[in-house]
Coordinates of C-alpha atoms in Angstrom, one line a residue:
X248 CA -78.4 -22.5 12.1
X249 CA -75.3 -22.5 14.4
X250 CA -73.5 -25.8 14.9
X251 CA -72.5 -26.7 18.4
X252 CA -70.2 -29.4 19.6
X253 CA -71.0 -30.5 23.2
X254 CA -68.3 -32.5 25.0
X255 CA -69.1 -34.2 28.3
X256 CA -68.7 -37.7 29.7
X257 CA -72.1 -37.8 31.4
X258 CA -74.5 -39.5 28.9
X259 CA -77.6 -38.1 30.6
X260 CA -76.3 -34.6 30.5
X261 CA -75.2 -34.9 26.9
X262 CA -78.7 -36.1 26.0
X263 CA -80.4 -33.2 27.9
X264 CA -78.1 -30.6 26.3
X265 CA -78.7 -32.1 22.8
X266 CA -82.5 -32.0 23.2
X267 CA -82.6 -28.6 24.8
X268 CA -80.3 -27.0 22.2
X269 CA -82.0 -28.6 19.3
X270 CA -85.3 -27.3 20.6
X271 CA -83.7 -23.8 20.4
X272 CA -82.9 -24.5 16.7
X273 CA -79.2 -25.3 17.1
X274 CA -77.5 -28.2 15.2
X275 CA -75.8 -30.3 17.9
X276 CA -73.1 -33.0 17.8
X277 CA -71.8 -34.6 21.0
X278 CA -68.6 -36.2 22.2
X279 CA -67.9 -38.1 25.4
X280 CA -64.1 -38.0 25.4
X281 CA -61.4 -35.4 24.5
X282 CA -60.2 -37.4 21.6
X283 CA -63.7 -37.7 20.1
X284 CA -64.0 -34.0 20.5
X285 CA -60.7 -33.3 18.6
X286 CA -61.6 -35.8 15.9
X287 CA -65.0 -34.2 15.5
X288 CA -63.6 -30.7 15.2
X289 CA -61.3 -31.9 12.4
X290 CA -64.2 -33.5 10.5
X291 CA -67.0 -31.0 11.0
X292 CA -65.8 -27.6 12.3
X293 CA -68.3 -26.3 14.8
X294 CA -69.4 -22.7 15.4
X295 CA -68.9 -23.1 19.1
X296 CA -67.7 -25.8 21.5
X297 CA -69.3 -26.5 24.9
X298 CA -66.7 -28.4 26.9
X299 CA -66.5 -30.2 30.3
X300 CA -63.0 -30.2 31.8
X301 CA -63.3 -33.6 33.6
X302 CA -63.0 -36.0 30.7
X303 CA -61.9 -39.6 31.0
X304 CA -58.9 -39.5 28.6
X305 CA -57.6 -36.0 28.1
X306 CA -57.3 -33.0 30.4
X307 CA -59.8 -30.4 29.4
X308 CA -57.1 -27.8 29.2
X309 CA -55.4 -29.9 26.6
X310 CA -58.6 -30.2 24.6
X311 CA -58.9 -26.4 24.7
X312 CA -55.4 -26.0 23.3
X313 CA -56.0 -28.7 20.7
X314 CA -59.1 -26.9 19.4
X315 CA -57.4 -23.6 19.5
X316 CA -54.5 -25.0 17.4
X317 CA -56.9 -25.9 14.6
X318 CA -59.8 -23.4 14.8
X319 CA -60.6 -19.9 16.1
X320 CA -64.1 -20.8 17.4
X321 CA -65.6 -19.8 20.7
X322 CA -65.2 -22.3 23.6
X323 CA -67.5 -22.2 26.5
X324 CA -66.4 -24.4 29.5
X325 CA -69.3 -26.1 31.3
X326 CA -67.7 -27.7 34.4
X327 CA -68.3 -28.7 38.0
X328 CA -65.0 -27.1 38.9
X329 CA -66.0 -23.9 40.6
X330 CA -62.5 -22.9 41.9
X331 CA -61.5 -19.4 40.6
X332 CA -58.0 -20.6 39.9
X333 CA -59.4 -23.4 37.6
X334 CA -61.5 -20.8 35.8
X335 CA -58.5 -18.6 35.2
X336 CA -56.5 -21.6 33.9
X337 CA -59.2 -22.4 31.4
X338 CA -59.4 -18.8 30.2
X339 CA -55.7 -18.6 29.9
X340 CA -55.7 -21.8 27.9
X341 CA -58.0 -20.2 25.4
X342 CA -61.6 -20.6 26.6
X343 CA -64.0 -17.7 25.9
X344 CA -66.4 -18.2 28.8
X345 CA -66.9 -20.5 31.9
X346 CA -70.2 -21.8 33.3
X347 CA -70.3 -23.9 36.4
X348 CA -72.5 -26.8 37.1
X349 CA -75.3 -27.0 38.2
X350 CA -76.4 -24.4 35.7
X351 CA -79.5 -22.8 34.3
X352 CA -80.1 -23.7 30.6
X353 CA -81.3 -20.2 29.7
X354 CA -78.1 -18.7 31.1
X355 CA -76.0 -21.2 29.1
X356 CA -77.9 -20.4 25.9
X357 CA -77.5 -16.6 26.6
X358 CA -73.8 -17.1 26.9
X359 CA -73.7 -19.1 23.7
X360 CA -75.6 -16.3 21.9
X361 CA -73.0 -13.8 23.2
X362 CA -69.9 -15.7 22.0
X363 CA -71.5 -16.6 18.7
X364 CA -72.0 -12.9 18.0
X365 CA -68.3 -12.2 18.3
X366 CA -67.0 -13.7 15.0
X367 CA -70.0 -12.3 13.1
X368 CA -69.2 -8.8 14.3
X369 CA -65.5 -9.2 13.5
X370 CA -66.2 -10.4 10.0
X371 CA -68.2 -7.3 9.0
X372 CA -66.3 -4.2 9.8
X373 CA -68.6 -1.2 10.4
X374 CA -66.4 1.8 11.1
X375 CA -65.0 2.6 14.5
X376 CA -66.0 0.4 17.5
X377 CA -68.6 1.8 19.8
X378 CA -69.6 1.6 23.5
X379 CA -73.3 2.5 23.3
X380 CA -73.5 6.1 21.9
X381 CA -69.7 6.6 22.2
X382 CA -67.4 6.1 19.2
X383 CA -63.9 4.9 20.2
X384 CA -60.9 5.6 18.0
X385 CA -58.0 3.7 19.6
X386 CA -55.5 4.8 17.0
X387 CA -56.2 8.5 17.5
X388 CA -56.8 8.1 21.3
X389 CA -60.2 9.7 21.2
X390 CA -63.7 8.9 22.5
X391 CA -66.6 11.0 21.1
X392 CA -70.1 10.9 22.4
X393 CA -73.4 12.9 21.9
X394 CA -72.0 15.8 23.9
X395 CA -68.5 15.8 22.4
X396 CA -65.1 14.3 23.4
X397 CA -64.8 12.2 26.6
X398 CA -61.5 12.3 28.4
X399 CA -59.9 9.0 29.6
X400 CA -56.8 8.8 31.7
X401 CA -53.7 7.0 30.3
X402 CA -54.5 3.9 32.5
X403 CA -58.1 3.8 31.4
X404 CA -56.9 3.9 27.8
X405 CA -54.6 0.9 28.4
X406 CA -57.5 -1.1 30.0
X407 CA -59.9 -0.2 27.3
X408 CA -57.5 -1.0 24.5
X409 CA -56.9 -4.4 26.0
X410 CA -60.6 -5.2 26.3
X411 CA -61.5 -3.9 22.9
X412 CA -58.7 -6.0 21.3
X413 CA -60.7 -9.1 22.5
X414 CA -64.3 -8.2 21.6
X415 CA -66.8 -10.5 23.3
X416 CA -64.1 -12.5 24.9
X417 CA -63.4 -12.6 28.6
X418 CA -60.0 -11.2 29.6
X419 CA -58.7 -12.5 33.0
X420 CA -58.3 -9.8 35.6
X421 CA -54.7 -10.9 36.4
X422 CA -53.8 -10.6 32.7
X423 CA -55.1 -7.0 32.6
X424 CA -53.2 -6.2 35.9
X425 CA -50.0 -7.7 34.6
X426 CA -50.1 -5.8 31.2
X427 CA -51.2 -2.5 32.6
X428 CA -49.3 -2.3 36.0
X429 CA -46.8 -5.1 35.7
X430 CA -46.5 -8.7 37.1
X431 CA -46.2 -7.5 40.7
X432 CA -49.8 -6.1 40.5
X433 CA -51.5 -9.4 39.7
X434 CA -53.0 -9.7 43.2
X435 CA -54.4 -6.2 43.3
X436 CA -57.9 -6.7 41.8
X437 CA -59.1 -3.6 43.6
X438 CA -57.2 -1.5 41.1
X439 CA -59.4 -2.8 38.3
X440 CA -62.7 -2.4 40.2
X441 CA -61.9 1.3 40.8
X442 CA -60.9 2.0 37.2
X443 CA -63.8 0.0 35.6
X444 CA -66.3 1.9 37.8
X445 CA -64.8 5.2 36.6
X446 CA -64.9 4.1 33.0
X447 CA -68.5 3.0 33.2
X448 CA -69.5 6.4 34.6
X449 CA -67.9 8.0 31.5
X450 CA -69.0 5.5 28.9
X451 CA -72.0 3.4 29.9
X452 CA -75.5 4.9 29.6
X453 CA -76.5 3.3 32.9
X454 CA -73.3 2.7 34.8
X455 CA -75.0 0.5 37.4
X456 CA -76.3 -1.8 34.7
X457 CA -73.4 -1.9 32.2
X458 CA -74.0 -3.4 28.7
X459 CA -70.6 -3.1 27.2
X460 CA -67.9 -3.1 30.0
X461 CA -68.9 -6.3 31.7
X462 CA -67.5 -7.9 35.0
X463 CA -67.4 -11.6 35.5
X464 CA -66.9 -11.6 39.3
X465 CA -63.7 -13.2 40.5
X466 CA -62.5 -14.0 36.9
X467 CA -62.1 -10.9 34.6
X468 CA -63.7 -8.4 32.3
X469 CA -65.3 -8.3 28.9
X470 CA -65.9 -5.7 26.2
X471 CA -69.3 -6.7 24.7
X472 CA -69.9 -4.8 21.3

């Protein structure tokens, strides 16, 4: 049973989340302030943190950094702040995912399942990473599929290596642009859209419905093992 810490200053929402998650067989602790959250993490390390940014005592970004300084556990932000810049700030601070309020419980639970899979997969190495039927050897610079080798361009390799270095974790688009093309390219999101579309045509079984090279519109991209 996975242990979830839910942090929010709305008592009604805390209660709803606790009941809904317990009904789905999660163990749930709650906190209504940032300090309570940090104290709870120190006493009972959770498997994942669900965090509101608008807390009465501490800025949510500081809570993310505080958790990150202690534990490497997934953090899913659940916030009413829908501004793209705010989402990027949270992801840059160390959050793994971002869900905006109002939200659908089934979507939140699906995102929790996705981030909870990441540490399990990382803890049990099973040969080379894969994208569907394609085996990726980053060290050798090769991708091998059912019909043999697949050729990627140098830029596609850089993007793929960055995504696969963060399995299951959302990588902000501006971070990819800065690391692949340089800081001056941070505003050119169209670069990534073009390259990701080409990579999906080569590596996804159904490019129009990707399962491994995922886009979070307006925020970034994710390699989902």
